Coordinates of C-alpha atoms and ligand atoms in Angstrom, one line a residue:
M16 CA -15.6 -49.6 9.4
S17 CA -16.9 -49.4 5.0
L18 CA -19.5 -47.0 6.4
M19 CA -17.7 -44.8 6.9
K20 CA -15.4 -45.3 4.2
G21 CA -18.6 -45.6 1.7
G22 CA -20.0 -42.1 3.4
K23 CA -16.6 -40.6 2.5
K24 CA -16.2 -42.0 -0.7
A25 CA -19.4 -39.8 -1.0
L26 CA -18.4 -36.5 0.7
L27 CA -15.0 -36.5 -2.0
V28 CA -17.6 -37.5 -4.9
L29 CA -20.1 -34.7 -3.6
A30 CA -16.8 -32.3 -3.5
S31 CA -16.1 -33.3 -7.0
V32 CA -18.7 -32.7 -8.3
A33 CA -19.5 -29.1 -6.9
F34 CA -15.8 -28.8 -8.2
L35 CA -16.8 -29.3 -11.4
A36 CA -20.0 -27.8 -11.3
S37 CA -18.2 -24.1 -9.6
A38 CA -16.0 -24.4 -12.9
N39 CA -18.2 -25.2 -15.6
L40 CA -20.6 -21.8 -14.2
Y41 CA -17.4 -20.7 -14.3
A42 CA -16.4 -21.8 -18.1
K43 CA -20.1 -20.3 -19.1
D44 CA -19.6 -16.9 -16.8
F45 CA -17.4 -16.0 -19.9
K46 CA -15.9 -17.3 -22.7
P47 CA -12.9 -15.9 -25.0
V48 CA -13.6 -14.2 -27.8
I49 CA -13.2 -11.6 -31.1
V50 CA -15.8 -10.1 -32.9
I51 CA -14.7 -8.3 -36.3
H52 CA -16.3 -5.9 -38.8
G53 CA -15.6 -5.4 -42.3
G54 CA -18.5 -1.9 -42.4
T55 CA -22.5 -2.1 -43.4
S56 CA -23.3 -2.5 -47.0
G57 CA -26.7 -1.1 -48.2
L58 CA -26.5 -3.0 -51.3
G59 CA -25.3 -7.0 -50.5
L60 CA -22.6 -8.4 -52.9
T61 CA -23.8 -11.6 -54.5
K62 CA -22.0 -15.0 -52.9
E63 CA -19.4 -15.4 -55.4
E64 CA -18.3 -11.5 -54.1
F65 CA -19.0 -11.5 -51.1
A66 CA -17.0 -15.7 -51.3
K67 CA -14.0 -13.6 -51.8
R68 CA -14.0 -10.9 -48.9
E69 CA -15.5 -14.1 -46.5
V70 CA -11.6 -15.7 -47.2
V71 CA -10.9 -12.4 -45.5
M72 CA -12.6 -12.1 -42.9
K73 CA -12.5 -16.1 -42.0
E74 CA -8.9 -15.6 -41.8
S75 CA -8.7 -12.5 -39.5
L76 CA -10.8 -13.6 -36.9
K77 CA -8.4 -17.1 -37.1
A78 CA -5.7 -14.2 -36.8
G79 CA -7.3 -13.3 -33.6
Q80 CA -8.7 -17.0 -32.0
K81 CA -5.2 -17.9 -32.2
I82 CA -4.1 -15.2 -29.8
L83 CA -6.5 -15.5 -27.6
E84 CA -6.8 -19.7 -27.4
A85 CA -2.8 -19.4 -26.5
G86 CA -3.7 -16.9 -23.5
G87 CA -2.7 -13.7 -25.3
S88 CA -4.6 -10.4 -24.3
S89 CA -7.3 -9.0 -26.1
T90 CA -5.5 -6.0 -27.5
D91 CA -2.6 -8.6 -29.5
A92 CA -5.9 -10.6 -30.9
V93 CA -7.9 -6.9 -32.2
I94 CA -4.4 -5.9 -33.9
A95 CA -3.7 -9.1 -35.3
A96 CA -7.2 -9.5 -36.7
I97 CA -7.5 -5.5 -37.9
K98 CA -4.1 -6.1 -39.3
V99 CA -5.1 -9.6 -41.2
M100 CA -8.4 -6.9 -43.1
E101 CA -5.8 -3.4 -43.3
D102 CA -3.5 -6.1 -45.6
S103 CA -6.2 -6.7 -48.0
P104 CA -7.6 -4.3 -51.2
E105 CA -11.1 -5.8 -50.3
F106 CA -11.0 -2.8 -47.1
N107 CA -11.5 0.6 -46.5
A108 CA -8.2 0.6 -44.4
G109 CA -4.7 0.1 -45.2
K110 CA -4.5 -1.4 -48.2
G111 CA -7.6 -1.0 -49.5
A112 CA -8.2 3.3 -48.0
V113 CA -10.2 5.5 -50.1
F114 CA -9.2 9.4 -51.3
T115 CA -9.7 12.2 -50.3
S116 CA -11.0 14.9 -52.7
D117 CA -8.0 15.7 -53.3
G118 CA -6.2 12.4 -54.3
Y119 CA -4.7 11.5 -51.4
N120 CA -5.1 8.5 -48.9
E121 CA -5.2 9.0 -45.5
L122 CA -5.7 6.8 -42.4
D123 CA -7.1 6.8 -39.1
A124 CA -6.7 4.0 -36.8
S125 CA -7.5 3.4 -32.9
L126 CA -7.1 1.6 -30.6
M127 CA -7.9 1.0 -26.7
D128 CA -7.2 -1.7 -24.4
G129 CA -10.6 -2.3 -20.9
K130 CA -8.2 -3.0 -18.3
T131 CA -5.5 0.2 -18.2
L132 CA -8.0 2.5 -19.8
N133 CA -5.0 3.2 -21.7
A134 CA -5.5 4.5 -25.7
G135 CA -3.3 6.0 -29.0
A136 CA -4.7 6.9 -32.1
I137 CA -3.5 8.2 -35.2
A138 CA -5.0 9.7 -37.9
M139 CA -4.2 11.4 -41.4
A140 CA -1.3 9.1 -42.3
R141 CA -0.1 9.2 -45.8
T142 CA 2.7 6.4 -44.7
I143 CA 1.9 3.8 -42.1
K144 CA 1.5 0.2 -43.8
N145 CA -0.7 -0.7 -40.7
P146 CA -2.2 2.1 -39.1
I147 CA -3.2 -0.4 -36.2
E148 CA 0.4 -0.6 -35.2
A149 CA 0.7 2.6 -34.9
A150 CA -1.7 3.4 -32.5
K151 CA -0.5 0.9 -30.5
V152 CA 2.5 2.7 -31.0
V153 CA 0.8 5.9 -29.9
M154 CA -0.5 4.2 -26.9
E155 CA 2.6 2.4 -25.6
K156 CA 5.0 5.0 -26.1
T157 CA 4.4 8.3 -26.1
P158 CA 2.2 10.2 -23.4
H159 CA -0.1 10.8 -25.4
T160 CA -3.3 9.4 -27.2
L161 CA -3.6 10.9 -31.1
I162 CA -1.7 11.7 -33.1
A163 CA -2.6 12.9 -36.7
G164 CA -0.3 14.0 -39.6
E165 CA 3.0 14.1 -40.6
G166 CA 3.7 13.2 -36.8
A167 CA 2.5 10.1 -36.5
D168 CA 4.3 9.7 -40.4
K169 CA 7.9 9.7 -38.2
L170 CA 6.3 8.4 -35.0
A171 CA 5.4 5.1 -37.2
K172 CA 9.1 5.1 -38.8
A173 CA 10.9 6.5 -35.9
N174 CA 9.2 2.7 -34.2
G175 CA 10.4 0.6 -37.2
L176 CA 6.8 0.2 -38.5
E177 CA 6.9 -0.3 -41.7
I178 CA 6.4 2.4 -43.9
V179 CA 5.4 2.7 -47.5
K180 CA 4.8 5.1 -50.0
Q181 CA 1.4 6.8 -51.6
K182 CA 1.1 4.9 -54.4
Y183 CA 1.6 1.7 -52.2
F184 CA -3.0 2.5 -51.4
Y185 CA -3.3 3.1 -54.3
T186 CA -6.3 0.7 -55.6
E187 CA -8.7 1.0 -59.3
H188 CA -11.6 1.1 -57.9
R189 CA -11.5 3.4 -55.1
Y190 CA -9.7 5.7 -57.3
K191 CA -12.8 5.1 -59.7
Q192 CA -15.3 5.5 -56.6
L193 CA -13.7 8.9 -55.6
K194 CA -14.0 10.4 -59.3
E195 CA -17.9 10.0 -59.3
A196 CA -18.2 10.4 -56.4
Q197 CA -16.7 14.1 -58.1
K198 CA -18.8 13.5 -60.6
S199 CA -21.9 14.0 -58.1
K200 CA -20.5 15.9 -55.7
E201 CA -21.0 13.9 -52.7
I202 CA -18.3 11.9 -49.7
L203 CA -19.8 8.8 -49.8
L204 CA -19.6 6.1 -47.2
D205 CA -19.1 2.5 -49.2
S206 CA -22.5 2.5 -48.2
D207 CA -24.1 5.1 -49.9
K208 CA -22.8 3.5 -52.8
A209 CA -26.2 2.0 -53.4
K210 CA -27.8 5.5 -53.4
A211 CA -29.7 5.1 -57.1
H212 CA -30.0 8.3 -58.1
L213 CA -26.1 8.6 -58.4
G214 CA -26.1 6.0 -61.0
L215 CA -22.6 4.9 -59.2
S216 CA -21.5 2.2 -61.5
T217 CA -18.6 0.7 -59.4
E218 CA -19.0 -2.4 -57.7
P219 CA -19.7 -3.7 -53.9
Y220 CA -17.1 -3.6 -51.6
L221 CA -16.4 -3.6 -48.2
G222 CA -15.7 -0.7 -45.4
T223 CA -13.7 0.5 -42.3
V224 CA -12.6 -2.5 -40.0
G225 CA -12.9 -3.2 -36.7
A226 CA -12.1 -6.0 -33.5
I227 CA -13.4 -5.9 -30.3
A228 CA -12.0 -8.6 -27.8
L229 CA -12.4 -10.6 -24.6
D230 CA -9.7 -12.7 -23.7
K231 CA -9.4 -15.1 -20.5
N232 CA -8.2 -13.0 -17.9
G233 CA -11.9 -11.4 -19.2
N234 CA -9.8 -7.9 -20.0
L235 CA -11.6 -6.1 -22.6
A236 CA -10.0 -4.1 -26.3
A237 CA -10.9 -2.9 -29.6
G238 CA -9.8 -1.5 -32.2
T239 CA -10.7 0.2 -35.5
S240 CA -9.2 1.1 -39.0
T241 CA -10.1 3.6 -41.8
G242 CA -9.9 5.5 -45.0
G243 CA -12.2 7.3 -44.1
T244 CA -15.2 8.5 -46.4
T245 CA -14.5 9.0 -50.2
N246 CA -14.0 12.3 -51.5
K247 CA -13.7 13.5 -47.7
M248 CA -11.9 17.2 -47.7
T249 CA -8.0 16.6 -47.5
G250 CA -6.6 17.2 -43.5
R251 CA -11.0 15.7 -42.8
I252 CA -11.3 13.3 -38.8
G253 CA -12.4 10.6 -38.5
D254 CA -14.7 9.2 -35.6
S255 CA -12.7 6.0 -36.1
P256 CA -9.2 7.7 -34.5
I257 CA -11.4 8.9 -31.2
I258 CA -11.8 7.4 -27.9
G259 CA -15.2 7.3 -27.2
A260 CA -16.6 8.2 -30.6
G261 CA -15.1 5.1 -32.8
N262 CA -13.5 3.0 -31.2
Y263 CA -14.3 2.5 -27.2
A264 CA -12.5 -0.3 -24.7
N265 CA -13.5 -0.9 -20.6
N266 CA -12.9 -3.8 -18.9
D267 CA -16.1 -2.2 -15.7
S268 CA -18.3 -2.8 -18.9
V269 CA -17.8 -3.4 -22.9
A270 CA -15.9 -3.0 -25.9
V271 CA -17.3 -1.3 -29.1
S272 CA -16.3 -0.5 -32.2
C273 CA -18.2 2.0 -35.6
T274 CA -18.2 2.3 -38.4
G275 CA -20.2 4.6 -40.7
T276 CA -21.4 8.5 -40.7
G277 CA -18.1 9.3 -39.0
D278 CA -19.0 12.7 -38.2
I279 CA -22.4 12.0 -37.3
Y280 CA -20.3 8.6 -34.3
I281 CA -18.3 11.8 -33.2
R282 CA -21.2 14.1 -31.8
V283 CA -23.2 11.2 -31.1
A284 CA -19.9 10.3 -28.9
A285 CA -21.2 7.0 -30.5
A286 CA -19.0 4.2 -29.0
H287 CA -19.1 5.9 -25.0
E288 CA -22.8 5.7 -25.5
V289 CA -23.0 2.7 -25.5
A290 CA -20.9 1.9 -22.7
A291 CA -22.3 4.4 -20.7
L292 CA -26.1 3.0 -21.3
Y293 CA -25.3 -0.5 -20.5
K294 CA -23.0 0.6 -16.9
H295 CA -25.3 3.2 -16.1
K296 CA -28.9 2.4 -17.5
K297 CA -28.2 -1.6 -17.2
L298 CA -29.3 -2.1 -20.7
S299 CA -28.6 -5.5 -22.3
I300 CA -26.0 -5.1 -25.2
Q301 CA -27.7 -5.7 -27.5
K302 CA -30.1 -3.0 -26.6
A303 CA -27.2 -0.4 -25.9
A304 CA -26.0 -1.2 -29.3
E305 CA -29.5 -0.7 -30.9
E306 CA -30.4 2.3 -28.8
T307 CA -27.1 4.4 -29.9
I308 CA -27.5 3.4 -33.3
K309 CA -31.2 5.7 -33.2
E310 CA -29.3 8.5 -32.3
V311 CA -27.1 8.3 -35.0
A312 CA -30.5 7.8 -37.2
Q313 CA -32.2 10.7 -35.7
L314 CA -28.9 13.2 -36.8
G315 CA -29.0 11.5 -40.1
G316 CA -26.7 9.1 -39.6
T317 CA -25.9 5.7 -40.7
G318 CA -23.9 2.4 -39.6
G319 CA -23.1 0.1 -37.2
I320 CA -21.5 -0.8 -34.6
I321 CA -20.0 -3.9 -32.7
S322 CA -20.2 -4.6 -28.8
I323 CA -19.6 -7.4 -26.4
D324 CA -20.4 -7.1 -22.8
K325 CA -18.0 -7.6 -19.8
K326 CA -19.4 -11.5 -20.1
G327 CA -18.2 -12.0 -23.6
K328 CA -22.4 -11.1 -24.8
V329 CA -22.5 -9.7 -28.2
G330 CA -24.1 -6.5 -30.0
Y331 CA -24.9 -6.1 -33.2
A332 CA -26.8 -3.4 -34.5
W333 CA -26.7 -1.0 -37.7
T334 CA -29.7 1.6 -38.8
K335 CA -32.7 1.0 -40.8
D336 CA -30.9 2.1 -45.0
K337 CA -28.7 -0.6 -44.0
L338 CA -29.5 -4.0 -44.7
G339 CA -26.5 -5.1 -42.2
M340 CA -23.4 -5.3 -41.0
Y341 CA -20.3 -7.7 -42.7
H342 CA -19.2 -9.0 -39.4
G343 CA -18.2 -12.2 -37.1
E344 CA -17.5 -13.8 -34.1
A345 CA -15.4 -16.7 -32.9
R346 CA -15.1 -18.8 -29.8
L347 CA -12.4 -20.5 -27.8
G348 CA -12.7 -23.7 -29.6
E349 CA -15.4 -22.3 -32.3
E350 CA -15.2 -22.5 -35.9
P351 CA -15.9 -18.1 -36.7
K352 CA -18.9 -17.4 -38.2
I353 CA -18.9 -15.2 -40.6
F354 CA -22.2 -12.7 -41.0
W355 CA -23.6 -10.3 -44.4
P356 CA -26.5 -9.1 -46.3
V357 CA -28.9 -10.2 -48.1
A358 CA -27.2 -11.7 -51.3
K359 CA -28.3 -10.8 -54.9
Ligands
LIG425 N1 -16.4 5.9 -40.0 C1 -15.7 5.9 -41.4 C2 -15.6 7.2 -41.2 O1 -16.4 8.5 -41.1 C3 -16.4 5.1 -42.1 C4 -16.5 4.2 -42.2 O2 -16.7 3.5 -41.5 O3 -17.1 4.0 -43.2 O4 -14.5 7.8 -41.0

């Protein structure tokens, strides 16, 4: 009798160990995560300059992490993280957007839900305080994928988003960048300020922003928001609002957000290229990002990529001319980490 009891006990213990092991394996299989970027840089900020931006990037990661921790969707996490950076003057998105050649601020943003493959984007918007929210409106409330110009501004207003005047986007440092770019007759990425031959004097600022996330249900999402390039032609649309170029998410493979020479990223279909290399060539997410960056560089582009695969593995890559990409990641229950190019 006691033997029987002992046997049953042993079986029970075995069963619970097996259950715990499988639960553990499942937890290890993927852990919800949010990853962000704030553009690439050829320059590297000083520690003091970076500290200001680091605070915002951590806040952004925490906003996304909070949603994932509460069981929220990767799409909502991405929007929350991007909004924090759009509201900061330190990034080339929302408040801190760069100027067009005619002195306007024209904003581009996109959002993609990897579960449904629904996506929404806006381009050339001049009055939307948080372009990423307008991308969500396009995704959820219209039969379209990309709405540009006046139509985007009107749609945002009709859906109760916060509308601002152009002067909201005015920042002295971005205006100074425009003037300097006009002097040298160049169209500049934020990181291009480092070009010594231009003799530019403005303090380095961070760039386009992006966020990608994997939630507890295994759903991937990606969002990207930008003011584009300094001194771009008025009406120019970059890669950031183009699904498959600057932004992409698909639960069967990866979520990607890009930053860099948008006119080249479009031609490489860069964000989708990461997905294709991962899915069809079976490259690791890191290798897929690196290979895509090589293709961007071959066409003369510069910049970076953040990506995560469906298991939550990350892939980061940037072109060799850059010291690095300002980016960060936060897994569930872990302190957000920020990675940044070498300090001066
Ligand atoms: N990709 C953006 C654009 O070309 C710029 C950037 O990432 O800095 O509009």
